[in-house]
Coordinates of C-alpha atoms in Angstrom, one line a residue:
X1 CA -18.5 -28.0 -83.1
X2 CA -20.9 -25.2 -82.5
X3 CA -24.1 -26.2 -83.7
X4 CA -25.7 -24.0 -86.4
X5 CA -27.7 -21.2 -85.7
X6 CA -30.9 -22.6 -87.8
X7 CA -30.9 -25.9 -85.2
X8 CA -30.9 -23.9 -82.4
X9 CA -33.6 -23.1 -79.9
X10 CA -35.0 -19.6 -80.5
X11 CA -34.2 -18.1 -77.5
X12 CA -30.5 -18.4 -78.9
X13 CA -29.0 -14.9 -79.6
X14 CA -26.5 -14.6 -82.6
X15 CA -23.4 -12.4 -82.4
X16 CA -21.3 -12.1 -85.6
X17 CA -18.1 -10.5 -84.2
X18 CA -18.0 -13.4 -81.7
X19 CA -18.7 -16.2 -84.4
X20 CA -15.8 -14.3 -86.4
X21 CA -13.1 -14.1 -83.4
X22 CA -14.1 -17.3 -81.1
X23 CA -11.2 -19.0 -83.1
X24 CA -8.7 -16.8 -82.8
X25 CA -9.2 -16.3 -78.9
X26 CA -9.4 -19.8 -78.4
X27 CA -6.0 -19.9 -80.1
X28 CA -4.6 -17.4 -78.0
X29 CA -6.4 -19.1 -74.8
X30 CA -4.8 -22.5 -75.2
X31 CA -1.0 -21.7 -75.1
X32 CA -1.9 -20.0 -71.8
X33 CA -4.3 -22.9 -69.8
X34 CA -3.4 -26.1 -68.4
X35 CA -5.2 -29.0 -69.8
X36 CA -7.6 -28.8 -67.4
X37 CA -9.1 -26.6 -64.8
X38 CA -12.1 -24.6 -63.8
X39 CA -13.4 -21.7 -65.6
X40 CA -15.9 -18.9 -65.5
X41 CA -17.0 -16.5 -68.1
X42 CA -18.4 -13.2 -67.0
X43 CA -20.7 -11.4 -69.4
X44 CA -21.2 -14.3 -71.7
X45 CA -23.7 -12.6 -73.9
X46 CA -24.9 -15.0 -76.5
X47 CA -22.9 -17.6 -75.0
X48 CA -21.1 -18.6 -78.5
X49 CA -17.5 -18.2 -77.1
X50 CA -18.3 -20.4 -74.1
X51 CA -20.0 -23.2 -76.5
X52 CA -16.9 -23.0 -78.7
X53 CA -14.4 -23.0 -76.1
X54 CA -16.2 -25.8 -74.1
X55 CA -16.4 -28.2 -77.2
X56 CA -12.6 -27.6 -77.7
X57 CA -11.5 -27.7 -74.3
X58 CA -13.0 -31.0 -72.7
X59 CA -10.4 -30.9 -69.8
X60 CA -12.2 -27.4 -68.6
X61 CA -15.2 -26.8 -66.4
X62 CA -17.1 -24.2 -67.9
X63 CA -19.4 -22.0 -66.6
X64 CA -21.2 -18.9 -68.1
X65 CA -22.6 -16.3 -66.9
X66 CA -24.8 -13.0 -67.3
X67 CA -26.8 -10.5 -65.7
X68 CA -29.5 -10.6 -68.4
X69 CA -32.5 -13.4 -68.5
X70 CA -32.2 -13.2 -72.0
X71 CA -28.4 -13.4 -72.3
X72 CA -28.8 -16.7 -69.4
X73 CA -31.9 -18.1 -72.0
X74 CA -29.1 -17.6 -75.0
X75 CA -26.3 -19.6 -73.0
X76 CA -28.1 -22.3 -72.2
X77 CA -29.5 -22.8 -75.8
X78 CA -26.1 -22.3 -77.4
X79 CA -24.6 -24.9 -74.6
X80 CA -27.6 -27.3 -74.0
X81 CA -25.6 -30.3 -72.4
X82 CA -23.6 -27.7 -70.4
X83 CA -23.6 -26.3 -66.8
X84 CA -26.6 -24.1 -66.2
X85 CA -25.4 -20.5 -66.5
X86 CA -25.7 -18.3 -63.6
X87 CA -26.5 -14.7 -62.9
X88 CA -23.9 -12.4 -62.5
X89 CA -23.5 -8.9 -61.7
X90 CA -20.4 -7.7 -61.7
X91 CA -21.3 -4.7 -59.4
X92 CA -22.7 -7.3 -56.6
X93 CA -20.0 -8.0 -53.6
X94 CA -21.1 -11.5 -53.8
X95 CA -21.2 -13.2 -57.3
X96 CA -23.0 -16.4 -55.7
X97 CA -21.4 -18.6 -57.5
X98 CA -21.5 -22.4 -57.2
X99 CA -19.5 -25.1 -55.3
X100 CA -17.7 -25.7 -58.0
X101 CA -16.8 -22.6 -59.1
X102 CA -16.0 -20.9 -56.0
X103 CA -12.1 -21.3 -57.0
X104 CA -11.2 -20.3 -60.7
X105 CA -7.9 -21.3 -62.8
X106 CA -9.2 -18.8 -65.6
X107 CA -11.8 -16.4 -65.5
X108 CA -12.6 -14.7 -69.0
X109 CA -14.3 -11.8 -69.9
X110 CA -14.6 -10.4 -73.3
X111 CA -16.1 -7.1 -74.9
X112 CA -17.6 -5.9 -71.5
X113 CA -15.8 -3.2 -70.3
X114 CA -16.4 -0.6 -73.2
X115 CA -20.2 -1.0 -73.1
X116 CA -20.5 -0.9 -68.9
X117 CA -20.1 1.8 -66.3
X118 CA -16.3 2.2 -65.4
X119 CA -17.1 0.9 -62.3
X120 CA -17.2 -2.8 -63.6
X121 CA -14.0 -2.6 -64.4
X122 CA -12.8 -2.4 -60.8
X123 CA -15.6 -4.9 -60.0
X124 CA -14.1 -7.4 -62.2
X125 CA -10.7 -7.2 -60.7
X126 CA -12.6 -7.4 -57.3
X127 CA -13.9 -10.5 -58.3
X128 CA -11.3 -11.8 -59.9
X129 CA -9.5 -11.4 -56.7
X130 CA -11.6 -13.1 -54.8
X131 CA -12.2 -16.3 -56.8
X132 CA -8.9 -16.7 -58.5
X133 CA -6.7 -19.5 -57.6
X134 CA -3.3 -19.1 -56.9
X135 CA -1.7 -19.6 -60.5
X136 CA -5.3 -18.6 -62.0
X137 CA -5.2 -16.1 -64.7
X138 CA -7.8 -13.3 -65.5
X139 CA -8.1 -13.3 -69.0
X140 CA -9.9 -9.9 -70.7
X141 CA -10.7 -9.0 -74.3
X142 CA -11.5 -6.4 -76.3
X143 CA -10.5 -2.8 -77.6
X144 CA -8.5 -0.7 -75.5
X145 CA -6.7 2.5 -75.7
X146 CA -2.8 2.4 -75.2
X147 CA -0.5 5.1 -74.5
X148 CA 2.3 4.0 -76.8
X149 CA 0.1 3.0 -79.6
X150 CA -1.6 5.1 -82.1
X151 CA -5.3 4.2 -82.1
X152 CA -6.7 2.5 -85.2
X153 CA -9.2 5.1 -86.9
X154 CA -11.9 2.4 -86.6
X155 CA -11.6 2.1 -83.0
X156 CA -11.7 6.0 -82.6
X157 CA -14.7 5.7 -84.4
X158 CA -16.4 2.8 -82.5
X159 CA -15.2 5.0 -79.3
X160 CA -17.1 8.0 -80.3
X161 CA -20.1 6.1 -81.1
X162 CA -20.5 4.3 -77.7
X163 CA -20.1 7.5 -76.1
X164 CA -23.0 9.0 -77.9
X165 CA -24.9 6.2 -77.4
X166 CA -24.3 6.1 -73.5
X167 CA -21.6 8.5 -72.2
X168 CA -20.9 6.1 -69.4
X169 CA -19.2 3.4 -72.4
X170 CA -16.5 3.8 -74.4
X171 CA -12.8 2.4 -75.0
X172 CA -10.8 1.8 -72.0
X173 CA -7.2 2.9 -71.2
X174 CA -4.9 0.1 -70.6
X175 CA -2.9 1.9 -68.2
X176 CA -6.3 2.4 -66.3
X177 CA -7.3 -1.1 -66.3
X178 CA -3.7 -2.2 -65.5
X179 CA -3.9 0.2 -62.2
X180 CA -7.7 -1.1 -61.6
X181 CA -6.0 -4.8 -61.3
X182 CA -2.8 -3.8 -59.3
X183 CA -5.5 -2.4 -56.4
X184 CA -6.4 -5.7 -56.5
X185 CA -3.0 -7.6 -56.2
X186 CA -3.4 -8.5 -59.5
X187 CA -0.5 -7.6 -62.4
X188 CA -0.8 -7.4 -66.1
X189 CA 1.5 -10.2 -67.4
X190 CA 1.0 -9.7 -71.4
X191 CA -1.5 -7.7 -73.8
X192 CA -1.8 -10.1 -76.8
X193 CA -2.4 -8.7 -80.2
X194 CA -5.4 -10.0 -81.5
X195 CA -7.2 -9.1 -84.8
X196 CA -9.3 -6.3 -85.8
X197 CA -7.4 -3.9 -83.2
X198 CA -8.1 -5.9 -79.9
X199 CA -6.2 -7.6 -76.8
X200 CA -6.3 -10.4 -74.9
X201 CA -5.0 -9.1 -71.5
X202 CA -3.5 -12.0 -69.1
X203 CA -3.6 -11.0 -65.4
X204 CA -2.2 -13.0 -62.5
X205 CA -2.0 -12.7 -58.9
X206 CA 1.1 -10.5 -57.8
X207 CA 3.9 -12.6 -56.0
X208 CA 3.8 -12.0 -52.4
X209 CA 6.4 -10.1 -51.3
X210 CA 9.6 -11.8 -49.4
X211 CA 10.6 -11.1 -46.2
X212 CA 13.3 -9.1 -45.7
X213 CA 16.2 -10.7 -44.7
X214 CA 17.4 -9.4 -40.9
X215 CA 20.8 -7.6 -40.8
X216 CA 23.8 -10.0 -39.2
X217 CA 25.0 -8.8 -36.1
X218 CA 28.1 -7.6 -36.3
X219 CA 30.7 -8.2 -33.5

């Protein structure tokens, strides 16, 4: 169980959104994942998600990460008895993961793509391609634009606010995210509807193309 904020180290950051959505996300993750495995959370932020997931998934070895000192300190504060978080900047070609997490059964990333430059999407997919096990999954949570679904007014307003704050930010189009994944030999297996007009995207490695059967010789 996540400790009350009042009992945490002063370095612990608190995200009301993470506190609200952690239960729904965990409920969506559990049917997708085996009972044990190795997982990395990219851009853990406050650390509330990884603290909740690791407490509820005892068979999993979760590792948190963030590019900022504040984020790393907060992850450690939320999860004082867990593995020390590592600094990961997705735009770097080498994430410098420890040996225990070089091969991942799950790579989880929430609410990063819309508050970072578009290049982070390709970088995330490339990192997943480097580190996912053959049956591993990349799980990406957040709001997305969809061609065949009307965008909720709240998401339109959120997108406009993000782009006003930083022109490099904004909600990403699901088709474009899937295209970046395909370029890294990852396929979109599911887009699970989540509360508050969010999605949980599930990516896995593409099946290798089967060798074509040579034509039979005719007599």
